[in-house]
């Protein structure tokens, strides 16, 4: 059964799964699809061609799926796909894609978006990601699984955030962040590995030790980055987390790789 408050507006064409709750004064647009067990608190607005996965919980005053904040957008049909088991807190905004980004913004599963977080057009967010209060992603940003974006941080368009990365609060990030890395500052610099996150997720000491050694070698001052990449890839070819970093750096990102300060690379 669904539970629709009398003051809610469900436009003709919207599709609601089983056990959906729509709270007071919420609006669900004609192209919206809500999966089983989705819960909308009061004053939630969901529009556009938007799919919300099962058991996602959306809090008051969230604005989901409305027109992207991109002057190039001319009303082309685009989508927002949100996975299951997400928590989307008050005043969160998520926009659909644009023609320049494949017409799709995608959010994975089991994510937490705290108060005031913003997901711009064409972002690609993997599973178990956390955006802390007022964290902001510009257009075309990709965020790997288990990454955490600190409060009041801002990520430049087209930046890639690797899996298990940690962005410190109030960071301004304009370069790609390696998997397992930690960045802080304005403009942000790489300040080491996300050791706390690795330990919390049960990564063994041997793997963490290998990651630390690989990090030091990758960001040493000797040789070129290409030479260091080749050396580290050969030395740690059987270590999957290290190879995650190698593949990320060798990937096709359009931004530079975020670098440590000289003293942090030692």
Short mmCIF file of C-alpha atoms in Angstrom, two decimals, residues 10-266:
data_model
loop_
_atom_site.label_atom_id
_atom_site.label_comp_id
_atom_site.label_asym_id
_atom_site.label_seq_id
_atom_site.Cartn_x
_atom_site.Cartn_y
_atom_site.Cartn_z
CA UNK A 10 1.14 13.29 -7.69
CA UNK A 11 1.01 14.28 -11.35
CA UNK A 12 -0.63 12.00 -13.88
CA UNK A 13 1.94 9.59 -15.31
CA UNK A 14 4.07 9.24 -12.18
CA UNK A 15 4.82 5.65 -11.20
CA UNK A 16 4.88 4.66 -7.53
CA UNK A 17 5.99 1.28 -6.23
CA UNK A 18 4.63 -0.56 -3.23
CA UNK A 19 4.74 0.91 0.28
CA UNK A 20 5.70 4.38 -0.95
CA UNK A 21 5.11 7.30 1.43
CA UNK A 22 4.63 10.84 0.13
CA UNK A 23 4.44 13.45 2.88
CA UNK A 24 2.59 16.76 3.13
CA UNK A 25 3.00 19.30 0.33
CA UNK A 26 5.40 17.13 -1.64
CA UNK A 27 5.21 17.16 -5.45
CA UNK A 28 5.96 14.17 -7.70
CA UNK A 29 6.21 14.99 -11.41
CA UNK A 30 4.65 13.15 -14.31
CA UNK A 31 7.87 11.41 -15.43
CA UNK A 32 9.02 10.37 -11.96
CA UNK A 33 9.35 6.73 -10.92
CA UNK A 34 9.55 5.90 -7.22
CA UNK A 35 10.69 2.40 -6.24
CA UNK A 36 9.23 0.24 -3.50
CA UNK A 37 9.53 1.65 0.00
CA UNK A 38 10.61 5.14 -1.05
CA UNK A 39 9.76 7.69 1.62
CA UNK A 40 9.33 11.40 0.91
CA UNK A 41 8.97 13.65 3.93
CA UNK A 42 7.12 16.97 3.66
CA UNK A 43 7.82 19.60 0.97
CA UNK A 44 9.94 17.37 -1.27
CA UNK A 45 9.88 18.26 -4.99
CA UNK A 46 10.84 15.62 -7.56
CA UNK A 47 10.53 16.49 -11.24
CA UNK A 48 11.89 15.67 -14.66
CA UNK A 49 12.65 12.19 -15.91
CA UNK A 50 13.80 10.93 -12.53
CA UNK A 51 14.01 7.42 -11.09
CA UNK A 52 14.41 6.90 -7.34
CA UNK A 53 15.45 3.43 -6.20
CA UNK A 54 13.84 1.33 -3.52
CA UNK A 55 13.97 2.34 0.15
CA UNK A 56 15.49 5.75 -0.52
CA UNK A 57 14.51 8.31 2.11
CA UNK A 58 14.23 11.99 1.09
CA UNK A 59 13.86 14.74 3.68
CA UNK A 60 12.04 18.11 3.55
CA UNK A 61 12.79 20.76 0.96
CA UNK A 62 14.98 18.56 -1.22
CA UNK A 63 14.79 19.53 -4.91
CA UNK A 64 15.40 16.51 -7.11
CA UNK A 65 15.48 16.25 -10.90
CA UNK A 66 14.63 19.83 -11.83
CA UNK A 67 16.33 21.73 -14.66
CA UNK A 68 20.14 21.80 -14.44
CA UNK A 69 21.99 25.02 -13.67
CA UNK A 70 23.71 25.15 -17.05
CA UNK A 71 23.17 27.99 -19.52
CA UNK A 72 23.82 25.56 -22.39
CA UNK A 73 20.79 23.48 -21.40
CA UNK A 74 17.97 24.03 -23.91
CA UNK A 75 15.37 21.65 -22.58
CA UNK A 76 16.76 18.49 -24.18
CA UNK A 77 15.36 15.27 -22.68
CA UNK A 78 17.72 14.16 -19.92
CA UNK A 79 17.55 11.92 -16.88
CA UNK A 80 18.46 11.56 -13.23
CA UNK A 81 18.86 8.03 -11.87
CA UNK A 82 19.10 7.51 -8.12
CA UNK A 83 19.83 4.04 -6.74
CA UNK A 84 18.43 2.25 -3.69
CA UNK A 85 18.87 2.72 0.07
CA UNK A 86 20.02 6.32 -0.20
CA UNK A 87 19.44 8.99 2.43
CA UNK A 88 18.91 12.47 0.96
CA UNK A 89 18.66 15.10 3.68
CA UNK A 90 17.09 18.56 3.82
CA UNK A 91 17.73 21.08 1.01
CA UNK A 92 19.75 18.65 -1.12
CA UNK A 93 19.64 19.43 -4.84
CA UNK A 94 20.27 16.96 -7.66
CA UNK A 95 20.03 17.89 -11.34
CA UNK A 96 19.58 15.74 -14.47
CA UNK A 97 22.13 15.49 -17.25
CA UNK A 98 22.79 17.65 -20.30
CA UNK A 99 23.64 16.97 -23.92
CA UNK A 100 27.31 17.68 -23.21
CA UNK A 101 27.49 14.92 -20.62
CA UNK A 102 25.46 12.07 -22.06
CA UNK A 103 22.07 13.34 -20.81
CA UNK A 104 22.38 11.40 -17.54
CA UNK A 105 23.21 12.14 -13.92
CA UNK A 106 23.58 8.91 -11.96
CA UNK A 107 23.69 8.30 -8.21
CA UNK A 108 24.53 4.85 -6.87
CA UNK A 109 23.27 2.90 -3.87
CA UNK A 110 23.65 3.25 -0.09
CA UNK A 111 24.81 6.88 -0.25
CA UNK A 112 24.30 9.65 2.29
CA UNK A 113 23.79 13.24 1.16
CA UNK A 114 23.70 15.56 4.16
CA UNK A 115 21.94 18.92 4.45
CA UNK A 116 22.43 21.25 1.50
CA UNK A 117 24.61 18.96 -0.63
CA UNK A 118 24.49 19.61 -4.39
CA UNK A 119 24.87 17.13 -7.26
CA UNK A 120 25.14 19.05 -10.53
CA UNK A 121 24.33 17.89 -14.06
CA UNK A 122 26.08 14.84 -15.52
CA UNK A 123 27.75 13.77 -12.26
CA UNK A 124 28.39 10.05 -11.80
CA UNK A 125 28.31 8.94 -8.16
CA UNK A 126 29.15 5.35 -7.21
CA UNK A 127 27.95 3.38 -4.16
CA UNK A 128 28.46 4.21 -0.45
CA UNK A 129 29.48 7.83 -1.12
CA UNK A 130 28.96 10.48 1.58
CA UNK A 131 28.56 14.20 0.92
CA UNK A 132 28.72 16.12 4.18
CA UNK A 133 26.70 19.30 4.80
CA UNK A 134 26.82 21.82 1.93
CA UNK A 135 29.35 19.84 -0.12
CA UNK A 136 29.02 20.90 -3.76
CA UNK A 137 29.84 19.00 -6.94
CA UNK A 138 30.02 20.94 -10.19
CA UNK A 139 28.98 19.39 -13.50
CA UNK A 140 30.53 16.19 -14.87
CA UNK A 141 32.23 15.20 -11.59
CA UNK A 142 32.78 11.47 -10.97
CA UNK A 143 33.02 10.09 -7.44
CA UNK A 144 34.23 6.55 -6.69
CA UNK A 145 32.74 4.19 -4.14
CA UNK A 146 33.14 4.93 -0.41
CA UNK A 147 34.52 8.42 -1.09
CA UNK A 148 33.69 11.13 1.46
CA UNK A 149 33.32 14.79 0.47
CA UNK A 150 33.79 17.00 3.54
CA UNK A 151 31.43 19.75 4.60
CA UNK A 152 31.45 23.03 2.66
CA UNK A 153 33.81 21.55 0.05
CA UNK A 154 33.53 22.49 -3.62
CA UNK A 155 34.65 20.25 -6.47
CA UNK A 156 35.45 21.77 -9.88
CA UNK A 157 33.69 20.51 -13.00
CA UNK A 158 35.12 17.38 -14.68
CA UNK A 159 37.18 16.44 -11.60
CA UNK A 160 37.47 12.74 -10.76
CA UNK A 161 37.39 11.63 -7.12
CA UNK A 162 38.82 8.13 -6.70
CA UNK A 163 37.33 5.34 -4.61
CA UNK A 164 37.84 5.53 -0.82
CA UNK A 165 39.18 9.11 -1.11
CA UNK A 166 38.58 11.67 1.63
CA UNK A 167 38.15 15.40 1.00
CA UNK A 168 38.65 17.49 4.11
CA UNK A 169 36.05 20.08 5.07
CA UNK A 170 36.11 23.46 3.26
CA UNK A 171 38.40 22.15 0.54
CA UNK A 172 38.42 23.64 -2.95
CA UNK A 173 39.24 20.77 -5.28
CA UNK A 174 40.22 21.55 -8.87
CA UNK A 175 42.38 18.49 -9.64
CA UNK A 176 41.71 14.74 -9.73
CA UNK A 177 42.06 12.94 -6.38
CA UNK A 178 43.68 9.50 -6.44
CA UNK A 179 41.88 6.50 -4.94
CA UNK A 180 42.53 6.16 -1.17
CA UNK A 181 43.94 9.70 -1.09
CA UNK A 182 43.17 12.53 1.32
CA UNK A 183 43.11 16.17 0.22
CA UNK A 184 42.71 19.40 2.18
CA UNK A 185 42.93 23.12 1.66
CA UNK A 186 42.04 25.89 -0.74
CA UNK A 187 43.17 25.10 -3.33
CA UNK A 188 43.32 21.53 -2.14
CA UNK A 189 46.55 19.53 -2.06
CA UNK A 190 47.08 15.82 -1.54
CA UNK A 191 47.94 15.28 2.12
CA UNK A 192 48.41 11.52 2.23
CA UNK A 193 46.29 8.40 2.21
CA UNK A 194 42.88 7.95 3.80
CA UNK A 195 44.28 5.61 6.44
CA UNK A 196 41.35 6.03 8.82
CA UNK A 197 38.89 5.03 6.11
CA UNK A 198 41.01 2.06 5.07
CA UNK A 199 41.19 0.75 8.64
CA UNK A 200 37.46 1.25 9.18
CA UNK A 201 36.74 -0.87 6.10
CA UNK A 202 38.93 -3.71 7.28
CA UNK A 203 41.88 -3.34 4.91
CA UNK A 204 44.73 -5.44 6.29
CA UNK A 205 48.00 -3.95 7.57
CA UNK A 206 50.07 -5.49 4.77
CA UNK A 207 47.96 -3.84 2.08
CA UNK A 208 48.06 -0.48 3.87
CA UNK A 209 51.84 -0.77 4.23
CA UNK A 210 52.15 -1.45 0.49
CA UNK A 211 49.91 1.52 -0.31
CA UNK A 212 52.05 3.83 1.82
CA UNK A 213 55.23 2.66 0.12
CA UNK A 214 53.68 3.06 -3.32
CA UNK A 215 52.42 6.54 -2.42
CA UNK A 216 55.90 7.68 -1.39
CA UNK A 217 57.41 6.35 -4.59
CA UNK A 218 54.73 7.84 -6.83
CA UNK A 219 55.10 11.32 -5.42
CA UNK A 220 58.85 11.36 -4.88
CA UNK A 221 60.88 14.16 -6.45
CA UNK A 222 63.17 11.91 -8.49
CA UNK A 223 62.35 11.21 -12.12
CA UNK A 224 59.17 11.95 -14.04
CA UNK A 225 55.67 10.86 -13.14
CA UNK A 226 55.65 8.51 -16.13
CA UNK A 227 58.83 6.84 -14.91
CA UNK A 228 57.54 6.54 -11.37
CA UNK A 229 54.23 5.10 -12.59
CA UNK A 230 56.07 2.43 -14.55
CA UNK A 231 58.29 1.53 -11.61
CA UNK A 232 55.44 1.33 -9.11
CA UNK A 233 53.24 -0.65 -11.50
CA UNK A 234 55.99 -3.25 -11.86
CA UNK A 235 56.82 -3.40 -8.14
CA UNK A 236 53.20 -3.69 -6.99
CA UNK A 237 51.57 -5.42 -9.94
CA UNK A 238 49.91 -7.99 -7.66
CA UNK A 239 48.51 -5.39 -5.24
CA UNK A 240 45.04 -4.42 -6.42
CA UNK A 241 44.62 -1.19 -4.37
CA UNK A 242 47.95 0.12 -5.66
CA UNK A 243 46.94 -0.78 -9.19
CA UNK A 244 43.66 1.10 -8.62
CA UNK A 245 45.78 4.23 -8.17
CA UNK A 246 47.95 3.45 -11.20
CA UNK A 247 44.92 2.93 -13.46
CA UNK A 248 43.30 6.09 -12.13
CA UNK A 249 46.35 8.25 -12.88
CA UNK A 250 46.70 6.68 -16.32
CA UNK A 251 42.98 7.24 -17.00
CA UNK A 252 41.45 9.70 -19.40
CA UNK A 253 40.62 12.51 -17.00
CA UNK A 254 40.69 16.08 -18.31
CA UNK A 255 42.03 17.58 -15.08
CA UNK A 256 45.50 17.37 -13.56
CA UNK A 257 46.22 14.97 -10.69
CA UNK A 258 46.12 16.61 -7.27
CA UNK A 259 49.69 16.69 -5.92
CA UNK A 260 51.09 16.81 -2.37
CA UNK A 261 53.01 19.74 -1.01
CA UNK A 262 56.75 19.14 -0.99
CA UNK A 263 56.84 18.31 2.72
CA UNK A 264 53.86 15.94 2.42
CA UNK A 265 55.52 13.88 -0.31
CA UNK A 266 58.46 12.97 1.88
#
